[in-house]
PDB file of C-alpha atoms in Angstrom:
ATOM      1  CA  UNK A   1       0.000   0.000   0.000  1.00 63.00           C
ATOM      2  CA  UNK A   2       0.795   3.738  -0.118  1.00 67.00           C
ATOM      3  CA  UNK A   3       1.452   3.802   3.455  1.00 68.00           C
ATOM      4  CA  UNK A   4       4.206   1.209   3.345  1.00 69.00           C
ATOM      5  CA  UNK A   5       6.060   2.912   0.579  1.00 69.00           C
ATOM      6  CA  UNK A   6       6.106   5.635   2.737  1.00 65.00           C
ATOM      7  CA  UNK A   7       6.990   4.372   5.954  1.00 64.00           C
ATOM      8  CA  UNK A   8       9.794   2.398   3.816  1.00 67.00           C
ATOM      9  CA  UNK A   9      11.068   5.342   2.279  1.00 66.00           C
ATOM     10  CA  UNK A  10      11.076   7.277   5.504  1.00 64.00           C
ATOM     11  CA  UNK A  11      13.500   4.472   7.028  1.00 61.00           C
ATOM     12  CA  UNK A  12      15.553   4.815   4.056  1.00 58.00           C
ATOM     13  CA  UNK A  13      15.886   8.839   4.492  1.00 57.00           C
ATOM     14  CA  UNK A  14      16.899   8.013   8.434  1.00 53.00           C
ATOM     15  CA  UNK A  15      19.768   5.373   6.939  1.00 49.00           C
ATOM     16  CA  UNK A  16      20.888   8.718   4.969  1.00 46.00           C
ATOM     17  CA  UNK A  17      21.062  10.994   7.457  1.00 44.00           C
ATOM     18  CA  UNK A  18      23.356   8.564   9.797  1.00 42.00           C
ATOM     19  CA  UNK A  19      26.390   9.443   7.197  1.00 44.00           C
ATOM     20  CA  UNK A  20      25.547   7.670   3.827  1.00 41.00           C
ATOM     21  CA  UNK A  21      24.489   9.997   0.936  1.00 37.00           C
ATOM     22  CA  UNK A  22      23.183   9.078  -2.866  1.00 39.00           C
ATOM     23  CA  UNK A  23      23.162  11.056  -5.863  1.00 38.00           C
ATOM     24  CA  UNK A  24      21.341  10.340  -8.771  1.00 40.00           C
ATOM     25  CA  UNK A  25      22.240  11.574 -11.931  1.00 46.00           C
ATOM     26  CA  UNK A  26      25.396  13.000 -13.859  1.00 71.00           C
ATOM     27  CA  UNK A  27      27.198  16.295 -13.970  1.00 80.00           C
ATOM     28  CA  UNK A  28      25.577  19.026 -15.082  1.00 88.00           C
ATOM     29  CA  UNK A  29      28.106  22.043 -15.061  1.00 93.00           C
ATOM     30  CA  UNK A  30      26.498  25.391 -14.224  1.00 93.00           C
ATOM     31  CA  UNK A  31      26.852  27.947 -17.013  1.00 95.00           C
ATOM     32  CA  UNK A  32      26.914  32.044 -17.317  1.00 96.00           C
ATOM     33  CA  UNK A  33      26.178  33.889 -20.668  1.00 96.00           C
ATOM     34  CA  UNK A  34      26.337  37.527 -20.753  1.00 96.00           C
ATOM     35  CA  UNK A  35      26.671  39.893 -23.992  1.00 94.00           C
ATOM     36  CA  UNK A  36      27.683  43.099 -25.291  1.00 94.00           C
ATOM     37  CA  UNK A  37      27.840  44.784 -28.207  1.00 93.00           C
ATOM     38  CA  UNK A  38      30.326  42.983 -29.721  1.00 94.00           C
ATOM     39  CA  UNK A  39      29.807  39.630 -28.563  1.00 96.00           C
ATOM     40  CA  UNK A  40      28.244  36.526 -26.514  1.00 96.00           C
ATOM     41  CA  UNK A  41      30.589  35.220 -23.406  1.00 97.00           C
ATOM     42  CA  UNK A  42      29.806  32.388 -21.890  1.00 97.00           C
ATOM     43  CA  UNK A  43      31.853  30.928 -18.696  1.00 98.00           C
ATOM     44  CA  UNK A  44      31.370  27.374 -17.632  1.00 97.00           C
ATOM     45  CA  UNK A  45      31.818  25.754 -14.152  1.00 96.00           C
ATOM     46  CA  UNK A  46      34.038  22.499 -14.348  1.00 95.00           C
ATOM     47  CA  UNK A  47      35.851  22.126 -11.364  1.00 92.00           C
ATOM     48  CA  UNK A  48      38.150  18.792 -11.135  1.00 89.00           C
ATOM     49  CA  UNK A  49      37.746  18.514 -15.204  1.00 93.00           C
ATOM     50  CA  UNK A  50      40.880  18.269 -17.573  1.00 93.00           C
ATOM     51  CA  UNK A  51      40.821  19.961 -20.352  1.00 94.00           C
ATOM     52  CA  UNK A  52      41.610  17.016 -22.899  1.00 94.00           C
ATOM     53  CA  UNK A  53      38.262  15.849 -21.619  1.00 94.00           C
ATOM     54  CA  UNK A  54      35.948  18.683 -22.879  1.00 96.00           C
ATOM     55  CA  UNK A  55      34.827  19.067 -26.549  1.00 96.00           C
ATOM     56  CA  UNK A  56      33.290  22.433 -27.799  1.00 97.00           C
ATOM     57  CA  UNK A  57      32.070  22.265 -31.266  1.00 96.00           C
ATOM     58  CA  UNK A  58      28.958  24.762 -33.200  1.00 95.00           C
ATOM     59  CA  UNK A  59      26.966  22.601 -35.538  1.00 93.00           C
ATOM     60  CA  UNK A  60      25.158  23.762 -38.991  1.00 91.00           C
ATOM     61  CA  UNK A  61      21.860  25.234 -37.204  1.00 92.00           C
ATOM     62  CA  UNK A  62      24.428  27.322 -35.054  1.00 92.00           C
ATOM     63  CA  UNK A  63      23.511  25.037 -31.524  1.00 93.00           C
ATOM     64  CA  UNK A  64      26.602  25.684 -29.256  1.00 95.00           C
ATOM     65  CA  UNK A  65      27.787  21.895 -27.676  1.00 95.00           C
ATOM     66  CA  UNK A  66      29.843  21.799 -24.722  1.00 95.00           C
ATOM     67  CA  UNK A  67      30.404  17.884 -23.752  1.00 94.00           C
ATOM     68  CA  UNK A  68      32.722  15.899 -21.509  1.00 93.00           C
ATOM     69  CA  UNK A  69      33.224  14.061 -18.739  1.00 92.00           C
ATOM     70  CA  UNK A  70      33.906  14.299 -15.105  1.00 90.00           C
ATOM     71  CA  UNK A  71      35.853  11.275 -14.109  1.00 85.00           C
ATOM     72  CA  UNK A  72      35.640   9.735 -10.635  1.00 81.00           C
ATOM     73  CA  UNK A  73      38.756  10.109  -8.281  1.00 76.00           C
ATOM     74  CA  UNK A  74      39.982   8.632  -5.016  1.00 71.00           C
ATOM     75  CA  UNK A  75      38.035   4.986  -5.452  1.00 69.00           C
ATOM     76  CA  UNK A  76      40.361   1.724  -5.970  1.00 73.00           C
ATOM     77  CA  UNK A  77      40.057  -2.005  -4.919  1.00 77.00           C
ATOM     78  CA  UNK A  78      41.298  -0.899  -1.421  1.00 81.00           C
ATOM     79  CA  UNK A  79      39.278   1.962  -0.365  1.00 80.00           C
ATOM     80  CA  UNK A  80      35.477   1.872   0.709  1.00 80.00           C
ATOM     81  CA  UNK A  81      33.733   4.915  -0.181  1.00 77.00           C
ATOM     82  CA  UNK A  82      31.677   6.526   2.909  1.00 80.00           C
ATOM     83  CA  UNK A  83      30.045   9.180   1.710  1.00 81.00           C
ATOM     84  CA  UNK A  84      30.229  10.921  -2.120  1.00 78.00           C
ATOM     85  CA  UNK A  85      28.896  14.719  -2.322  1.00 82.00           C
ATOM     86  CA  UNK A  86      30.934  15.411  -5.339  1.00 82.00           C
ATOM     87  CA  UNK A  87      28.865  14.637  -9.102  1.00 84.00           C
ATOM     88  CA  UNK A  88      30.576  13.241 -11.529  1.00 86.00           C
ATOM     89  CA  UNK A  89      29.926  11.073 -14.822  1.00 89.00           C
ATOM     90  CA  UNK A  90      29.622  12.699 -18.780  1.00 91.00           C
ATOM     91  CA  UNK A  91      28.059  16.057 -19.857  1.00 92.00           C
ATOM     92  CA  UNK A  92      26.700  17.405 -22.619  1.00 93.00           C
ATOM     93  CA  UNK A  93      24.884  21.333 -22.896  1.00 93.00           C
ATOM     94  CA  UNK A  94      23.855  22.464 -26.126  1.00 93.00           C
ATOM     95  CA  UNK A  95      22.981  26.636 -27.104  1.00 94.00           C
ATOM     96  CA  UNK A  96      20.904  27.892 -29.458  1.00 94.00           C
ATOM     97  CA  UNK A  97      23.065  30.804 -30.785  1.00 93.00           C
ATOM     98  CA  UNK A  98      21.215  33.742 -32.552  1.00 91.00           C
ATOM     99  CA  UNK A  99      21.573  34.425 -36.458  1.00 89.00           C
ATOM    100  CA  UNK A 100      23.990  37.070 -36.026  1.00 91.00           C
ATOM    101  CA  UNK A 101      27.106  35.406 -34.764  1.00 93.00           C
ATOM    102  CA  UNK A 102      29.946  34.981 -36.260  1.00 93.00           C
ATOM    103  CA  UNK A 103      31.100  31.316 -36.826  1.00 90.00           C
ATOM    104  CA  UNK A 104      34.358  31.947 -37.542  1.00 91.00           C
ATOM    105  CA  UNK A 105      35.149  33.820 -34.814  1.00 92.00           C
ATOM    106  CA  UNK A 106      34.867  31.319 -31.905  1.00 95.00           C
ATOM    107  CA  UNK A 107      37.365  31.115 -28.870  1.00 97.00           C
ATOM    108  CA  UNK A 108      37.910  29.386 -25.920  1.00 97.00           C
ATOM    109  CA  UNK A 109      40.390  29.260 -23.100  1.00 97.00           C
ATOM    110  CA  UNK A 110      40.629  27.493 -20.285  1.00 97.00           C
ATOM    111  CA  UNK A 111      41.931  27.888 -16.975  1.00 96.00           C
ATOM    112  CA  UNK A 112      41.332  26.682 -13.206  1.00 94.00           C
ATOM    113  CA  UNK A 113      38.178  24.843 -13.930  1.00 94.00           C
ATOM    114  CA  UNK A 114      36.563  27.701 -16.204  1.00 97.00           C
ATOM    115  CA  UNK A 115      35.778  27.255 -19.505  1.00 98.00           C
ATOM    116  CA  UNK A 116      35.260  30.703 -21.468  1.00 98.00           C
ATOM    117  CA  UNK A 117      34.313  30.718 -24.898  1.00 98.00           C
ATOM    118  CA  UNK A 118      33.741  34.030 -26.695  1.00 97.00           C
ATOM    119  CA  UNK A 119      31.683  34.762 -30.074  1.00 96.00           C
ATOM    120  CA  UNK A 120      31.910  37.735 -31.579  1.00 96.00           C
ATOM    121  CA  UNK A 121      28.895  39.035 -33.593  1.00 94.00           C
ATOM    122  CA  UNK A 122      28.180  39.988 -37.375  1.00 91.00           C
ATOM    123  CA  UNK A 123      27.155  43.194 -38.622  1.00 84.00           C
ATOM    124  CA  UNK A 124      23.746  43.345 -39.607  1.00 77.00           C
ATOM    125  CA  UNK A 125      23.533  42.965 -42.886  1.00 77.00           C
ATOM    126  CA  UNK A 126      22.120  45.803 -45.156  1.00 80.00           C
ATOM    127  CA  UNK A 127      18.919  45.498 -46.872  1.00 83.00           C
ATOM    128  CA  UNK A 128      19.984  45.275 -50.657  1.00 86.00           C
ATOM    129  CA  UNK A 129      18.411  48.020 -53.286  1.00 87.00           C
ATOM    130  CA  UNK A 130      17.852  47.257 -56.521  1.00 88.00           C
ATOM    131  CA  UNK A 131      17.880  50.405 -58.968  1.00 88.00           C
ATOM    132  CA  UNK A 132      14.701  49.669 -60.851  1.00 90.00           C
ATOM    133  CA  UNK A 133      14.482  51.546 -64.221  1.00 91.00           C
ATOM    134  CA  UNK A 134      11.208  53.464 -64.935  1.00 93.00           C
ATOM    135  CA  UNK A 135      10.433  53.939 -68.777  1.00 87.00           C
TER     136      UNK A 135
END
């Protein structure tokens, strides 16, 4: 009954709190995006990530992808792991960019866990004029 699952789940949350801890779910790294007039910034949180693991690529309906993985430390045959706070596993976010960026003039750098990739963005583009010839 619903009263069992309950009362069974309620144990379980009092076997937590004495010290053990689950996570569900990957890593999700938390992301910033500001802009001026020149161009989109965006700064991503990945603490305890290499570089060599993350991948940053624009596709050909201009979607942003940031992907990679967060690999697991301090576990090995020997050790017995108490209590794990920290996420970790793969990642992907994806960003719709807006028409006026300019593809070729992505960046990135990173350093101590931030990942900051600039875009600068186009000049709007005229509206053509077509002489038109009146007889």
């Amino acid at each position: 009954s619903f009263e069992a699952v309950t009362k069974r789940m309620g144990d379980i949350a009092g076997e937590v709190e004495k010290g053990f801890s689950f996570e569900y779910g990957g890593f999700a790294p938390r992301v910033d995006i500001v802009e001026d007039e020149k161009a989109l910034y965006f700064q991503v949180e990945l603490p305890g990530v290499k570089k060599e693991d993350v991948k940053l690529k624009i596709n050909d309906e201009d979607v942003l992808l940031i992907s990679g993985e967060k690999k697991k430390v301090g576990e090995s045959e020997d050790k017995c792991c108490l209590r794990n706070e920290r996420s970790f596993g793969e990642f992907t976010r994806s960003f719709q960019m807006p028409e006026n960026i300019d593809r070729e003039s992505i960046s990135a750098k990173f350093e101590n866990g931030i990942l900051e990739v600039s875009i600068s963005k186009k000049e709007p583009e005229k509206p053509k004029e077509v002489d038109i010839k009146i007889s």
